[in-house]
mmCIF file of C-alpha atoms in Angstrom:
data_model
loop_
_atom_site.group_PDB
_atom_site.id
_atom_site.type_symbol
_atom_site.label_atom_id
_atom_site.label_comp_id
_atom_site.label_asym_id
_atom_site.label_seq_id
_atom_site.Cartn_x
_atom_site.Cartn_y
_atom_site.Cartn_z
ATOM 1 C CA VAL A 1 26.361 23.162 -27.076
ATOM 2 C CA ASN A 2 24.756 26.163 -28.214
ATOM 3 C CA VAL A 3 25.681 29.884 -26.974
ATOM 4 C CA ASN A 4 23.506 29.552 -23.959
ATOM 5 C CA GLY A 5 23.697 26.171 -23.023
ATOM 6 C CA SER A 6 19.922 25.332 -23.457
ATOM 7 C CA VAL A 7 21.111 22.611 -25.958
ATOM 8 C CA HIS A 8 23.688 20.051 -25.265
ATOM 9 C CA ALA A 9 24.588 16.118 -25.314
ATOM 10 C CA LEU A 10 23.471 15.563 -21.734
ATOM 11 C CA GLU A 11 20.445 15.245 -22.688
ATOM 12 C CA VAL A 12 20.627 11.937 -23.552
ATOM 13 C CA LEU A 13 21.485 10.866 -20.469
ATOM 14 C CA ARG A 14 18.379 12.562 -18.894
ATOM 15 C CA MET A 15 16.041 10.636 -21.148
ATOM 16 C CA CYS A 16 17.891 7.677 -20.558
ATOM 17 C CA ASN A 17 16.874 7.381 -16.621
ATOM 18 C CA PRO A 18 15.171 10.727 -15.771
ATOM 19 C CA GLU A 19 13.844 9.605 -12.277
ATOM 20 C CA LYS A 20 17.844 8.555 -11.321
ATOM 21 C CA ILE A 21 19.647 11.227 -13.480
ATOM 22 C CA CYS A 22 19.538 14.937 -12.847
ATOM 23 C CA VAL A 23 21.179 17.295 -15.354
ATOM 24 C CA PHE A 24 20.417 20.827 -14.698
ATOM 25 C CA ASP A 25 20.128 23.181 -17.604
ATOM 26 C CA GLU A 26 20.134 26.508 -15.443
ATOM 27 C CA PRO A 27 22.719 27.663 -12.750
ATOM 28 C CA ARG A 28 21.357 26.837 -9.131
ATOM 29 C CA VAL A 29 22.674 25.824 -5.889
ATOM 30 C CA TRP A 30 21.887 22.100 -4.852
ATOM 31 C CA ARG A 31 23.243 20.473 -1.792
ATOM 32 C CA GLY A 32 25.778 23.026 -1.008
ATOM 33 C CA ALA A 33 27.200 23.139 -4.612
ATOM 34 C CA MET A 34 27.169 26.022 -7.197
ATOM 35 C CA TRP A 35 26.038 23.878 -10.529
ATOM 36 C CA LEU A 36 27.396 26.113 -13.796
ATOM 37 C CA PRO A 37 26.009 24.672 -17.032
ATOM 38 C CA TYR A 38 27.866 26.298 -19.930
ATOM 39 C CA ARG A 39 27.831 29.442 -20.868
ATOM 40 C CA LYS A 40 30.261 31.107 -23.983
ATOM 41 C CA ASP A 41 30.044 34.390 -22.803
ATOM 42 C CA GLN A 42 32.002 35.194 -19.934
ATOM 43 C CA GLU A 43 30.799 38.132 -18.576
ATOM 44 C CA MET A 44 27.620 36.333 -18.193
ATOM 45 C CA MET A 45 29.494 33.396 -16.491
ATOM 46 C CA ARG A 46 30.725 36.320 -13.556
ATOM 47 C CA ARG A 47 27.056 37.985 -13.239
ATOM 48 C CA THR A 48 25.067 34.497 -12.917
ATOM 49 C CA VAL A 49 27.862 33.471 -10.061
ATOM 50 C CA GLU A 50 27.043 36.993 -8.286
ATOM 51 C CA GLU A 51 23.158 36.615 -8.648
ATOM 52 C CA LEU A 52 23.380 33.366 -7.137
ATOM 53 C CA MET A 53 25.695 34.156 -4.354
ATOM 54 C CA GLU A 54 23.781 37.192 -3.341
ATOM 55 C CA ARG A 55 20.395 35.091 -3.511
ATOM 56 C CA HIS A 56 21.981 32.353 -1.153
ATOM 57 C CA SER A 57 22.998 34.653 0.708
ATOM 58 C CA LYS A 58 19.912 36.315 1.782
ATOM 59 C CA LYS A 59 18.254 32.963 2.021
ATOM 60 C CA ARG A 60 20.937 31.833 4.448
ATOM 61 C CA SER A 61 20.530 34.937 6.166
ATOM 62 C CA SER A 62 16.923 34.246 6.619
ATOM 63 C CA ASN A 63 17.088 30.562 8.103
ATOM 64 C CA VAL A 64 20.022 30.554 10.364
ATOM 65 C CA ALA A 65 19.520 27.007 11.409
ATOM 66 C CA VAL A 66 20.869 25.694 8.139
ATOM 67 C CA ALA A 67 23.350 28.705 7.579
ATOM 68 C CA VAL A 68 26.028 26.108 7.839
ATOM 69 C CA GLU A 69 24.890 22.952 6.000
ATOM 70 C CA GLU A 70 23.988 25.016 3.169
ATOM 71 C CA GLU A 71 27.160 26.989 2.809
ATOM 72 C CA ILE A 72 28.500 26.978 -0.682
ATOM 73 C CA LYS A 73 32.530 25.269 -0.709
ATOM 74 C CA THR A 74 32.274 23.717 -4.345
ATOM 75 C CA VAL A 75 31.543 24.466 -7.446
ATOM 76 C CA PHE A 76 30.732 22.321 -10.670
ATOM 77 C CA CYS A 77 30.886 24.046 -14.135
ATOM 78 C CA HIS A 78 31.711 23.882 -17.436
ATOM 79 C CA ALA A 79 33.901 26.609 -18.558
ATOM 80 C CA ASP A 80 37.293 28.189 -20.016
ATOM 81 C CA VAL A 81 39.178 28.967 -17.193
ATOM 82 C CA MET A 82 42.199 31.349 -16.777
ATOM 83 C CA GLY A 83 45.696 29.276 -16.610
ATOM 84 C CA ALA A 84 43.980 26.205 -17.800
ATOM 85 C CA ASN A 85 45.764 23.781 -19.567
ATOM 86 C CA VAL A 86 43.991 23.341 -22.957
ATOM 87 C CA ASN A 87 46.300 20.319 -23.566
ATOM 88 C CA GLN A 88 49.758 19.697 -23.432
ATOM 89 C CA THR A 89 51.725 22.633 -24.646
ATOM 90 C CA PHE A 90 49.211 25.614 -24.389
ATOM 91 C CA GLN A 91 47.491 27.352 -21.610
ATOM 92 C CA MET A 92 44.240 29.536 -21.793
ATOM 93 C CA ARG A 93 45.305 33.097 -21.251
ATOM 94 C CA ASN A 94 41.790 34.686 -21.120
ATOM 95 C CA GLY A 95 38.409 32.903 -20.153
ATOM 96 C CA VAL A 96 36.964 33.156 -16.973
ATOM 97 C CA ASP A 97 39.258 34.851 -14.110
ATOM 98 C CA SER A 98 38.246 31.988 -11.172
ATOM 99 C CA LYS A 99 40.148 34.508 -8.640
ATOM 100 C CA GLU A 100 37.957 37.422 -9.099
ATOM 101 C CA THR A 101 34.838 35.402 -9.802
ATOM 102 C CA PHE A 102 34.776 33.275 -7.037
ATOM 103 C CA SER A 103 35.040 34.079 -3.240
ATOM 104 C CA GLU A 104 37.532 32.665 -1.299
ATOM 105 C CA GLY A 105 35.041 30.761 0.395
ATOM 106 C CA ILE A 106 34.495 28.478 -2.777
ATOM 107 C CA GLU A 107 37.290 25.582 -1.550
ATOM 108 C CA SER A 108 36.911 23.742 -4.898
ATOM 109 C CA ILE A 109 35.989 24.078 -8.293
ATOM 110 C CA ILE A 110 35.482 21.356 -10.750
ATOM 111 C CA SER A 111 35.118 21.976 -14.127
ATOM 112 C CA GLY A 112 34.980 20.049 -17.551
ATOM 113 C CA HIS A 113 35.714 21.289 -21.661
ATOM 114 C CA TYR A 114 39.544 20.566 -21.653
ATOM 115 C CA HIS A 115 40.491 16.936 -21.511
ATOM 116 C CA LYS A 116 43.657 16.953 -19.304
ATOM 117 C CA PRO A 117 43.029 15.983 -16.115
ATOM 118 C CA HIS A 118 44.406 18.677 -14.358
ATOM 119 C CA PHE A 119 45.049 21.265 -11.156
ATOM 120 C CA VAL A 120 45.385 24.539 -12.645
ATOM 121 C CA GLU A 121 48.403 26.105 -11.698
ATOM 122 C CA ARG A 122 47.489 29.338 -11.402
ATOM 123 C CA ASP A 123 44.433 28.492 -8.708
ATOM 124 C CA SER A 124 44.925 25.239 -7.189
ATOM 125 C CA ARG A 125 41.027 25.286 -6.234
ATOM 126 C CA VAL A 126 40.098 24.484 -9.527
ATOM 127 C CA ARG A 127 40.173 20.981 -11.335
ATOM 128 C CA TYR A 128 39.431 19.753 -14.775
ATOM 129 C CA VAL A 129 37.830 16.280 -14.800
ATOM 130 C CA GLY A 130 38.952 15.726 -17.885
ATOM 131 C CA SER A 131 37.801 13.181 -20.525
ATOM 132 C CA PRO A 132 36.974 9.552 -20.023
ATOM 133 C CA TYR A 133 39.382 8.512 -22.681
ATOM 134 C CA GLN A 134 41.895 9.238 -25.124
ATOM 135 C CA ILE A 135 39.795 11.477 -27.699
ATOM 136 C CA SER A 136 42.492 12.849 -30.098
ATOM 137 C CA ARG A 137 46.462 12.255 -30.579
ATOM 138 C CA ALA A 138 47.260 15.010 -28.250
ATOM 139 C CA GLU A 139 45.465 13.071 -25.091
ATOM 140 C CA LYS A 140 48.403 10.844 -25.836
ATOM 141 C CA ASN A 141 50.207 9.232 -22.528
ATOM 142 C CA GLN A 142 47.445 10.898 -20.035
ATOM 143 C CA GLU A 143 46.261 8.925 -17.519
ATOM 144 C CA LYS A 144 42.191 9.254 -17.228
ATOM 145 C CA HIS A 145 40.394 9.290 -13.909
ATOM 146 C CA LEU A 146 37.185 8.990 -12.042
ATOM 147 C CA LEU A 147 36.011 11.171 -9.243
ATOM 148 C CA PHE A 148 34.904 9.778 -6.282
ATOM 149 C CA LEU A 149 33.055 12.253 -4.070
ATOM 150 C CA ASN A 150 31.455 11.713 -0.618
ATOM 151 C CA ASP A 151 28.611 13.624 0.556
ATOM 152 C CA LYS A 152 30.691 17.227 1.405
ATOM 153 C CA TRP A 153 31.825 16.789 -2.579
ATOM 154 C CA ARG A 154 35.474 16.135 -1.307
ATOM 155 C CA ASP A 155 37.481 13.817 -3.303
ATOM 156 C CA GLU A 156 38.679 11.041 -1.137
ATOM 157 C CA SER A 157 41.253 10.058 -4.039
ATOM 158 C CA LEU A 158 42.834 12.702 -2.538
ATOM 159 C CA THR A 159 43.398 11.256 0.638
ATOM 160 C CA ASP A 160 42.876 7.371 0.128
ATOM 161 C CA ALA A 161 45.861 5.478 -1.764
ATOM 162 C CA ASP A 162 43.088 2.662 -2.654
ATOM 163 C CA VAL A 163 40.733 4.910 -3.996
ATOM 164 C CA LEU A 164 43.227 6.770 -6.140
ATOM 165 C CA LYS A 165 43.761 2.870 -7.292
ATOM 166 C CA ARG A 166 40.086 2.891 -8.209
ATOM 167 C CA SER A 167 39.830 6.096 -9.644
ATOM 168 C CA LYS A 168 42.150 5.574 -12.748
ATOM 169 C CA ILE A 169 40.166 4.661 -16.066
ATOM 170 C CA ASP A 170 41.690 2.833 -19.220
ATOM 171 C CA ILE A 171 38.992 2.399 -21.646
ATOM 172 C CA GLY A 172 38.299 3.305 -25.326
ATOM 173 C CA PRO A 173 41.285 3.513 -28.100
ATOM 174 C CA ARG A 174 44.697 5.065 -27.147
ATOM 175 C CA TYR A 175 47.386 6.990 -29.502
ATOM 176 C CA PHE A 176 50.571 6.248 -30.127
ATOM 177 C CA ASP A 177 53.664 8.157 -31.936
ATOM 178 C CA ILE A 178 56.676 5.596 -33.021
ATOM 179 C CA ASP A 179 59.325 7.438 -34.934
ATOM 180 C CA GLU A 180 62.172 5.057 -36.169
ATOM 181 C CA THR A 181 63.794 7.821 -37.899
ATOM 182 C CA ILE A 182 64.996 9.157 -34.406
ATOM 183 C CA GLY A 183 66.026 5.678 -33.413
ATOM 184 C CA GLU A 184 62.695 4.563 -31.981
ATOM 185 C CA SER A 185 61.166 0.715 -32.319
ATOM 186 C CA ILE A 186 57.758 -0.240 -32.594
ATOM 187 C CA GLU A 187 58.806 -3.153 -30.849
ATOM 188 C CA THR A 188 58.589 -1.155 -27.906
ATOM 189 C CA ILE A 189 54.490 -0.884 -27.453
ATOM 190 C CA ALA A 190 54.167 -4.058 -29.750
ATOM 191 C CA GLY A 191 53.090 -6.130 -26.637
ATOM 192 C CA ASP A 192 50.947 -3.382 -25.140
ATOM 193 C CA LEU A 193 48.654 -2.722 -28.478
ATOM 194 C CA ARG A 194 45.308 -3.455 -28.155
ATOM 195 C CA ALA A 195 42.388 -3.513 -30.499
ATOM 196 C CA ASN A 196 41.400 0.145 -31.705
ATOM 197 C CA ASP A 197 44.493 2.035 -30.933
ATOM 198 C CA ILE A 198 46.191 3.863 -32.807
ATOM 199 C CA VAL A 199 49.601 4.535 -33.844
ATOM 200 C CA ARG A 200 51.962 6.854 -35.984
ATOM 201 C CA TRP A 201 54.220 5.046 -37.235
ATOM 202 C CA THR A 202 57.168 7.268 -39.009
ATOM 203 C CA ILE A 203 59.726 4.812 -40.648
ATOM 204 C CA PRO A 204 62.743 5.898 -42.876
ATOM 205 C CA PHE A 205 62.624 6.570 -46.095
ATOM 206 C CA ASP A 206 64.777 4.107 -47.621
ATOM 207 C CA SER A 207 63.169 1.059 -45.672
#
């Protein structure tokens, strides 16, 4: 992705099926949600949100009949959000302040960027989808999920156990660490391994 977000990997998806797949290169409001492509400049992101909200508010006030249907409740973005888990041990200290950037009327902020699926503790409205499979050793033991969203952009897996079960993904290579110098045994995972899994196996020097 370049600095202003105009060049990105999603272009490949658009080219696969341009009639069915919609890719937003520029920030916009669509079907009651705000869509914010990646922007490296955090101040630019903040100004963009302000401009979109102001423009949308004027549009709603000029057409009262569709005001409720078009009220923005959800944000889809690709951002470094303050307080997000960069990985298993490190939290983002800078980045977008979601509490200041997005008004209280926004109920859900669904973001990409960090690979661990999680809700941000600092602002529980923010949810990172995460990567579809373990990209690196830093993601070992992480469960991956799809999001099943209804026509109001609500994730049905949060209230439906069957949807939650169907949302789990188990594809691609997985990472394992086995350290026999501290008593761990390769036998504990031998039956679970599959093709392309990656194992870091530490054995005693005198083995």
